[in-house]
Amino acid sequence: MLFRSRVGCMPSKLLIAAAEAAHAIDHAPHFGVRPEGYDVDGEAVMQRVQRERDRFAGFVVKAVEGIDPEQRLRGWARFVGPTSLIVGDETQGDHTRVEAKSVVIAAGTDPWIPPGFDQLGDRLLTNDEVFELPTLPKSIAVVGTGVIGLELGQAFSRLGVRTSLFNRSLNVGPLQDPRLQSLSREIFGEELDLRLGAQGLKGTLEDGGVRLDWTDTRGKAHSAHFDYVLAAAGRRPNFARLGLDEEAMKGFGIPLDARKMPKLDHRTMQLGELPIFVAGDVVGERSLLHEAADEGRIAGENAANYPDVRAKVRRTQLAITFSDPNIASAGADVRSLDPETHAFGEVDYSDQGRARVMGKNQGAVRIWASKECGTLRAAEMIGPRVEHTAHLLAWAIDQNLNVDQALAMPFYHPVIEEGIRTALRNLSRAVLHGGGTVDCTPAA
């Protein structure tokens, strides 16, 4: 197995926790509570992030160190054949050749550095390096408004760091439904300095920091100075570094998709018919820890039993962005649902009871189901604490519940999750409940 250890998600959640504490104080006057002035100790914030990060990472390191040294090789591996690898530095004569029956690649990803930023030296940070800062910076530009950029950008902003978020597109967060994506831009635009549609973004070292230059959607030129730039525009799989560039993959018979990336079967984690299996971030699609754990189990079992490769049922997809408000999705990609055969129901959180009590009445939930059977298929949401709502809907989708069955579940009052019932009631009016010609009996 080609393995690379990285504990990337936990440090961001630690920074977010600090930001939530600061934001709660800032938001207290909304409830008539007026706290006296407070101070964000940047060094203390980063020390806790690093201390807890190291604690979590220590568990991973301990597990790797627990592998029998006779069964463990240290060094970067390079394919010289479908199941032949060189581990170590050939130029220094310090390497080992490995011949395997099958291979599992779990080599992770590297941050993608946008063009025009590779000359910024230590003023350019990635989500691997930003948590090494000794204290909070005075200012930071975040390039990318996807999951990583939005989470970290909002956290830095709430901790008092002057923060601007840049993106070439107009999207904020991973929502695919146009109505919810528009709502996301509106909500986060009220709190954050969003520079969407920024074209020609380029960074130049200047006065101990970075000057950014760009043009907006109207073609007007802008520039601004920041202490650091955080590249959060995505990550790229490490295939080329493994000796698996496009030419090599074609030579080994590895099928490629339209992106020139290895094509795999997500039920087996196998590349074509070869004895090569992949798991984790290197897959480049479901870059989430729970998905990586499932992929590792599937890939490991099939690699160990090769050529007896067996397809496994994958769990319902579930993804959460730990922004405030949360963003989450469950089930199918809503872009894949035919509007002729699917309907949705929505709840608007702007006037939802518990959301108003909490002073967090922003966002909406949309739930999709098949029109003929009412079977739940997908959900997208932005709103308060919808990390919990998303789990409930993912479980319902995974169990093939229909709208009536979901509405028969208990709902407490008043809770955020109660909003699901409103969305389901609206959805119920849009589906036929088996009134068509399709057999809606659940499969055994």
XYZ file of C-alpha atoms in Angstrom:
444
model
C 0.000 0.000 0.000
C 1.264 3.471 -0.896
C 0.282 5.535 2.130
C 0.717 9.165 3.081
C -0.311 10.437 6.511
C -2.067 13.805 6.802
C -4.487 15.124 9.432
C -5.856 18.035 7.442
C -9.416 18.557 8.629
C -8.935 18.840 12.402
C -6.817 22.057 12.542
C -9.445 23.983 10.592
C -12.164 22.864 13.007
C -9.999 24.025 15.928
C -9.612 27.462 14.337
C -13.345 27.558 13.609
C -14.104 26.753 17.268
C -12.053 29.776 18.365
C -13.818 31.945 15.783
C -17.239 30.781 16.992
C -16.335 31.795 20.545
C -15.349 35.289 19.374
C -18.427 35.610 17.183
C -20.722 34.638 20.083
C -19.351 37.595 22.045
C -19.740 39.932 19.060
C -23.302 38.706 18.535
C -24.350 38.949 22.207
C -25.814 42.508 21.940
C -28.473 41.054 19.603
C -29.969 39.465 22.737
C -29.555 42.525 24.934
C -26.328 41.192 26.436
C -23.517 43.744 26.220
C -20.163 42.217 27.199
C -17.235 44.430 27.934
C -14.416 44.621 25.429
C -12.441 41.440 24.883
C -9.140 40.572 23.266
C -8.220 37.826 20.797
C -4.803 36.486 21.773
C -3.489 35.366 18.388
C -0.588 33.416 19.853
C -2.832 31.556 22.281
C -5.304 30.736 19.496
C -2.600 29.237 17.276
C -0.916 27.436 20.160
C -4.143 25.609 20.982
C -4.700 24.774 17.313
C -1.190 23.337 17.038
C -1.308 21.536 20.376
C -4.583 19.761 19.621
C -3.569 19.159 15.991
C -0.390 17.423 17.143
C -2.389 15.330 19.579
C -4.704 14.052 16.854
C -1.828 13.543 14.413
C 0.015 11.581 17.067
C -2.618 8.853 16.909
C -1.986 8.427 13.164
C 1.785 8.422 13.598
C 1.487 5.842 16.381
C -0.584 3.583 14.132
C 1.981 3.817 11.313
C 4.876 3.220 13.705
C 3.036 0.151 14.944
C 3.487 -1.554 11.584
C 6.197 -4.238 11.650
C 9.415 -2.551 10.397
C 9.966 -5.593 8.170
C 6.709 -4.744 6.427
C 7.283 -1.000 6.167
C 9.353 1.051 3.728
C 9.900 4.804 4.100
C 10.298 6.971 1.013
C 8.415 8.123 -2.038
C 7.358 5.323 -4.356
C 7.509 5.407 -8.154
C 5.787 2.971 -10.497
C 7.977 1.272 -13.099
C 5.245 -1.210 -13.997
C 1.629 -1.887 -12.989
C 2.791 -3.796 -9.889
C 6.502 -2.888 -9.839
C 7.736 0.040 -7.768
C 10.937 1.745 -6.718
C 10.852 3.138 -3.166
C 13.516 5.691 -2.266
C 16.120 7.737 -4.159
C 17.666 5.848 -7.068
C 20.236 8.574 -7.705
C 21.692 8.034 -4.220
C 21.547 4.261 -4.431
C 19.216 4.241 -1.442
C 16.190 2.502 -2.841
C 14.246 -0.746 -2.809
C 12.459 -2.454 -5.679
C 9.070 -3.910 -4.789
C 7.183 -6.530 -6.807
C 3.579 -6.885 -5.668
C 0.566 -9.020 -6.455
C -1.612 -5.909 -6.154
C -1.237 -2.282 -5.087
C -3.380 0.166 -3.099
C -2.623 3.857 -3.668
C -3.579 6.108 -0.742
C -1.047 8.863 -1.409
C -3.287 11.874 -0.808
C -3.152 15.218 -2.575
C -1.079 18.385 -2.728
C -2.487 21.943 -2.665
C -2.935 23.513 -6.084
C -1.046 26.780 -6.478
C -2.758 29.141 -8.957
C -0.620 30.608 -11.756
C 1.046 33.843 -10.716
C 1.547 32.835 -7.077
C 4.520 30.470 -7.163
C 7.064 33.267 -6.499
C 5.622 34.416 -3.184
C 7.851 32.261 -0.964
C 6.791 32.045 2.679
C 4.085 34.673 2.095
C 2.079 32.018 0.240
C 0.305 29.606 2.562
C -1.693 26.458 1.901
C -4.019 24.669 4.287
C -1.024 22.454 5.136
C 1.084 25.436 6.279
C -1.328 28.073 7.562
C -1.635 26.311 10.905
C 2.102 26.651 11.495
C 1.805 30.446 11.914
C 3.007 31.485 15.392
C 0.170 33.981 15.722
C -2.808 35.278 13.794
C -1.778 37.550 10.893
C -3.048 41.103 10.620
C -4.378 40.490 7.112
C -4.833 37.583 4.729
C -6.182 37.063 1.209
C -7.920 33.730 0.656
C -7.895 32.512 -2.947
C -10.858 30.196 -3.366
C -14.377 30.245 -1.900
C -14.990 26.516 -1.820
C -15.172 24.485 1.375
C -11.627 25.157 2.597
C -11.536 28.815 1.587
C -14.948 29.608 3.076
C -14.294 27.821 6.373
C -10.861 29.355 6.956
C -11.731 32.766 5.522
C -14.713 33.173 7.815
C -12.741 31.905 10.815
C -9.889 34.372 10.270
C -12.340 37.217 9.724
C -14.220 36.467 12.961
C -10.922 36.392 14.859
C -10.217 39.975 13.800
C -7.960 39.326 10.820
C -8.606 41.642 7.850
C -9.687 39.041 5.326
C -10.712 39.119 1.668
C -11.891 36.060 -0.263
C -11.254 35.817 -4.012
C -12.746 33.554 -6.651
C -12.810 33.611 -10.444
C -16.368 32.303 -10.431
C -19.376 33.727 -8.585
C -19.858 30.660 -6.384
C -19.565 30.696 -2.605
C -19.429 27.218 -1.104
C -20.274 23.897 -2.781
C -24.057 24.260 -3.224
C -25.265 23.196 -6.687
C -28.891 24.337 -6.617
C -29.007 27.841 -8.183
C -31.465 29.218 -5.601
C -29.368 27.989 -2.668
C -26.106 29.125 -4.271
C -27.602 32.605 -4.696
C -28.650 32.540 -1.046
C -25.126 31.526 -0.058
C -23.640 34.523 -1.887
C -26.151 36.811 -0.199
C -25.627 35.481 3.340
C -21.838 35.374 3.305
C -21.637 38.600 1.343
C -23.246 40.393 4.289
C -20.427 39.315 6.616
C -17.331 38.750 4.472
C -15.362 40.767 1.941
C -16.079 38.641 -1.133
C -14.233 39.450 -4.357
C -16.144 37.216 -6.766
C -15.532 37.125 -10.483
C -11.925 38.272 -9.901
C -9.971 37.838 -13.131
C -6.233 37.893 -13.765
C -5.443 37.601 -10.074
C -1.698 37.957 -9.514
C 0.482 38.309 -6.437
C 3.701 40.304 -6.068
C 6.008 40.524 -3.046
C 5.919 44.074 -1.689
C 6.730 45.775 1.654
C 7.100 42.538 3.577
C 3.786 41.217 2.302
C 1.925 40.609 -0.946
C 0.242 43.002 -3.335
C -2.667 41.432 -5.190
C -3.830 42.802 -8.532
C -7.039 41.784 -10.297
C -9.924 43.029 -12.414
C -13.569 42.752 -11.436
C -16.526 41.578 -13.518
C -16.781 45.032 -15.118
C -13.129 45.063 -16.122
C -12.090 47.593 -13.468
C -8.562 47.105 -12.073
C -7.995 46.726 -8.316
C -5.058 46.141 -6.001
C -4.712 45.483 -2.260
C -1.930 44.591 0.180
C -1.992 41.601 2.556
C 0.436 39.998 4.975
C -0.223 36.549 3.503
C -2.052 34.804 0.695
C -3.802 31.505 1.454
C -4.159 29.273 -1.614
C -7.440 27.428 -1.044
C -8.504 26.763 -4.616
C -8.393 22.995 -4.347
C -5.943 20.122 -4.182
C -4.535 17.806 -6.846
C -3.854 14.042 -6.629
C -0.223 12.931 -6.446
C -0.298 10.506 -9.390
C 2.442 12.218 -11.420
C 4.789 12.192 -8.431
C 4.250 8.425 -8.269
C 5.509 8.098 -11.838
C 1.930 7.830 -13.091
C 1.814 10.717 -15.547
C -0.544 10.517 -18.515
C 1.957 8.732 -20.735
C 2.846 6.158 -18.087
C -0.799 5.450 -17.255
C -1.596 4.872 -20.907
C 1.423 2.584 -21.167
C 0.283 0.534 -18.178
C -3.241 0.307 -19.586
C -4.847 2.503 -16.932
C -8.068 3.997 -18.375
C -8.386 7.792 -18.190
C -11.451 9.987 -17.856
C -12.154 13.312 -19.582
C -9.914 15.099 -17.050
C -6.992 12.787 -17.951
C -7.292 11.259 -14.490
C -7.441 7.506 -13.780
C -10.914 6.104 -14.325
C -12.073 3.812 -11.537
C -15.058 1.824 -10.386
C -16.249 3.380 -7.113
C -17.799 0.084 -6.058
C -14.469 -1.781 -6.247
C -11.945 1.118 -6.182
C -10.130 -0.656 -9.022
C -8.421 1.032 -11.975
C -9.754 -0.736 -15.053
C -8.924 -4.445 -14.888
C -5.500 -3.887 -13.351
C -4.450 -5.037 -9.854
C -4.267 -1.376 -8.789
C -6.740 0.089 -6.305
C -7.061 3.628 -4.906
C -8.488 5.177 -1.743
C -8.736 8.565 -0.053
C -8.026 12.061 -1.335
C -6.014 10.739 -4.267
C -9.323 9.615 -5.797
C -10.049 13.327 -6.289
C -13.824 13.164 -5.895
C -15.111 12.347 -2.398
C -12.342 13.982 -0.351
C -13.907 13.290 3.040
C -12.596 11.177 5.903
C -15.617 8.890 6.192
C -15.528 8.267 2.435
C -11.779 7.596 2.587
C -12.339 5.033 5.355
C -14.913 3.207 3.223
C -12.666 3.393 0.165
C -9.732 2.027 2.150
C -11.769 -0.920 3.345
C -13.045 -1.714 -0.154
C -9.656 -1.222 -1.835
C -7.820 -3.192 0.844
C -10.164 -6.170 0.717
C -10.128 -6.340 -3.075
C -6.350 -5.914 -3.286
C -5.816 -8.669 -0.715
C -8.241 -11.022 -2.504
C -7.214 -10.124 -6.069
C -8.216 -11.407 -8.618
C -11.440 -12.081 -6.693
C -12.636 -8.450 -6.931
C -16.101 -7.768 -5.550
C -18.287 -4.678 -5.836
C -19.490 -3.128 -2.590
C -22.549 -0.988 -1.929
C -21.456 2.581 -1.155
C -23.164 4.589 1.543
C -25.340 7.579 0.736
C -23.140 10.599 0.138
C -22.981 13.176 2.922
C -20.925 16.389 2.887
C -20.746 19.273 5.364
C -19.072 22.679 5.251
C -18.444 23.991 8.780
C -19.140 27.595 7.953
C -21.738 29.623 9.846
C -24.392 29.013 8.709
C -23.485 25.420 7.853
C -23.711 24.168 4.285
C -24.524 20.498 3.690
C -25.746 17.997 1.123
C -27.010 14.435 1.252
C -27.794 11.879 -1.418
C -27.516 12.342 -5.161
C -25.974 15.349 -6.875
C -29.012 17.553 -7.520
C -27.686 18.329 -11.012
C -28.239 14.676 -11.940
C -31.966 14.737 -11.082
C -34.356 15.130 -14.001
C -36.892 17.880 -13.128
C -39.487 15.994 -15.181
C -39.344 13.039 -12.804
C -38.289 14.708 -9.549
C -39.754 17.424 -7.338
C -38.464 19.356 -4.340
C -39.862 20.857 -1.170
C -38.288 23.799 0.638
C -38.210 25.426 4.040
C -36.984 28.996 4.466
C -35.169 29.527 7.763
C -35.640 33.293 7.790
C -38.858 32.859 9.809
C -38.341 29.390 11.314
C -39.162 29.437 15.037
C -36.023 28.024 16.690
C -33.776 29.795 14.180
C -35.300 33.157 15.177
C -34.928 32.317 18.884
C -31.217 31.678 18.308
C -30.798 34.810 16.192
C -29.574 32.649 13.300
C -32.584 32.797 11.020
C -30.818 32.557 7.665
C -30.837 29.927 4.956
C -33.045 27.256 3.443
C -33.329 23.502 2.945
C -34.439 21.793 -0.260
C -35.336 18.091 -0.362
C -35.840 16.185 -3.637
C -37.894 13.029 -4.266
C -39.110 11.008 -7.241
C -42.523 12.205 -8.370
C -44.063 8.772 -8.902
C -42.996 7.023 -5.685
C -42.061 9.925 -3.441
C -38.738 8.233 -2.622
C -36.267 10.682 -1.100
C -33.255 11.181 -3.358
C -31.278 14.259 -2.353
C -31.085 17.306 -0.119
C -29.081 20.533 -0.100
C -29.117 23.116 2.639
C -27.605 26.221 4.112
C -28.723 27.156 7.584
C -28.125 26.987 11.351
C -26.778 23.666 12.586
C -27.756 21.832 9.412
C -24.800 19.505 9.997
C -27.361 17.606 12.106
C -30.231 18.012 9.642
C -28.007 16.611 6.882
C -27.349 13.455 8.885
C -31.059 12.806 9.403
C -31.780 13.245 5.707
C -28.782 11.116 4.667
C -30.083 8.311 6.896
C -33.597 8.670 5.445
C -32.255 8.580 1.880
C -30.030 5.599 2.696
C -33.079 3.704 3.981
C -35.083 4.508 0.818
C -37.783 6.269 2.801
C -40.527 8.029 0.895
C -42.056 11.364 1.856
C -44.954 9.840 3.830
C -42.600 7.614 5.842
C -40.322 10.545 6.626
C -43.292 12.661 7.753
C -44.379 9.837 10.077
C -41.141 10.230 12.047
C -41.255 12.156 15.368
C -40.440 15.878 15.376
C -39.840 17.798 18.581
C -40.837 21.449 19.047
C -39.054 23.811 18.955
C -35.851 22.572 17.271
C -33.991 23.409 14.070
C -34.692 19.909 12.729
C -38.404 20.736 12.826
C -37.802 22.679 9.617
C -37.409 19.378 7.766
C -41.108 18.669 8.344
C -42.090 21.906 6.613
C -39.918 21.024 3.610
C -41.332 17.489 3.524
C -44.924 18.763 3.672
C -44.221 21.046 0.722
C -42.565 18.137 -1.088
C -45.528 15.871 -0.345
C -47.812 18.138 -2.352
C -45.521 17.842 -5.378
C -45.265 14.034 -5.665
C -47.791 11.386 -6.709
C -47.180 8.821 -3.909
C -47.269 5.849 -6.248
C -50.238 7.071 -8.231
C -48.412 6.352 -11.511
C -47.652 3.074 -13.231
C -44.332 2.346 -11.463
C -44.092 -0.354 -8.787
C -43.062 1.579 -5.667
C -42.485 -1.471 -3.460
C -38.978 -1.134 -1.941
C -36.462 -3.686 -3.182
C -35.686 -6.527 -0.772
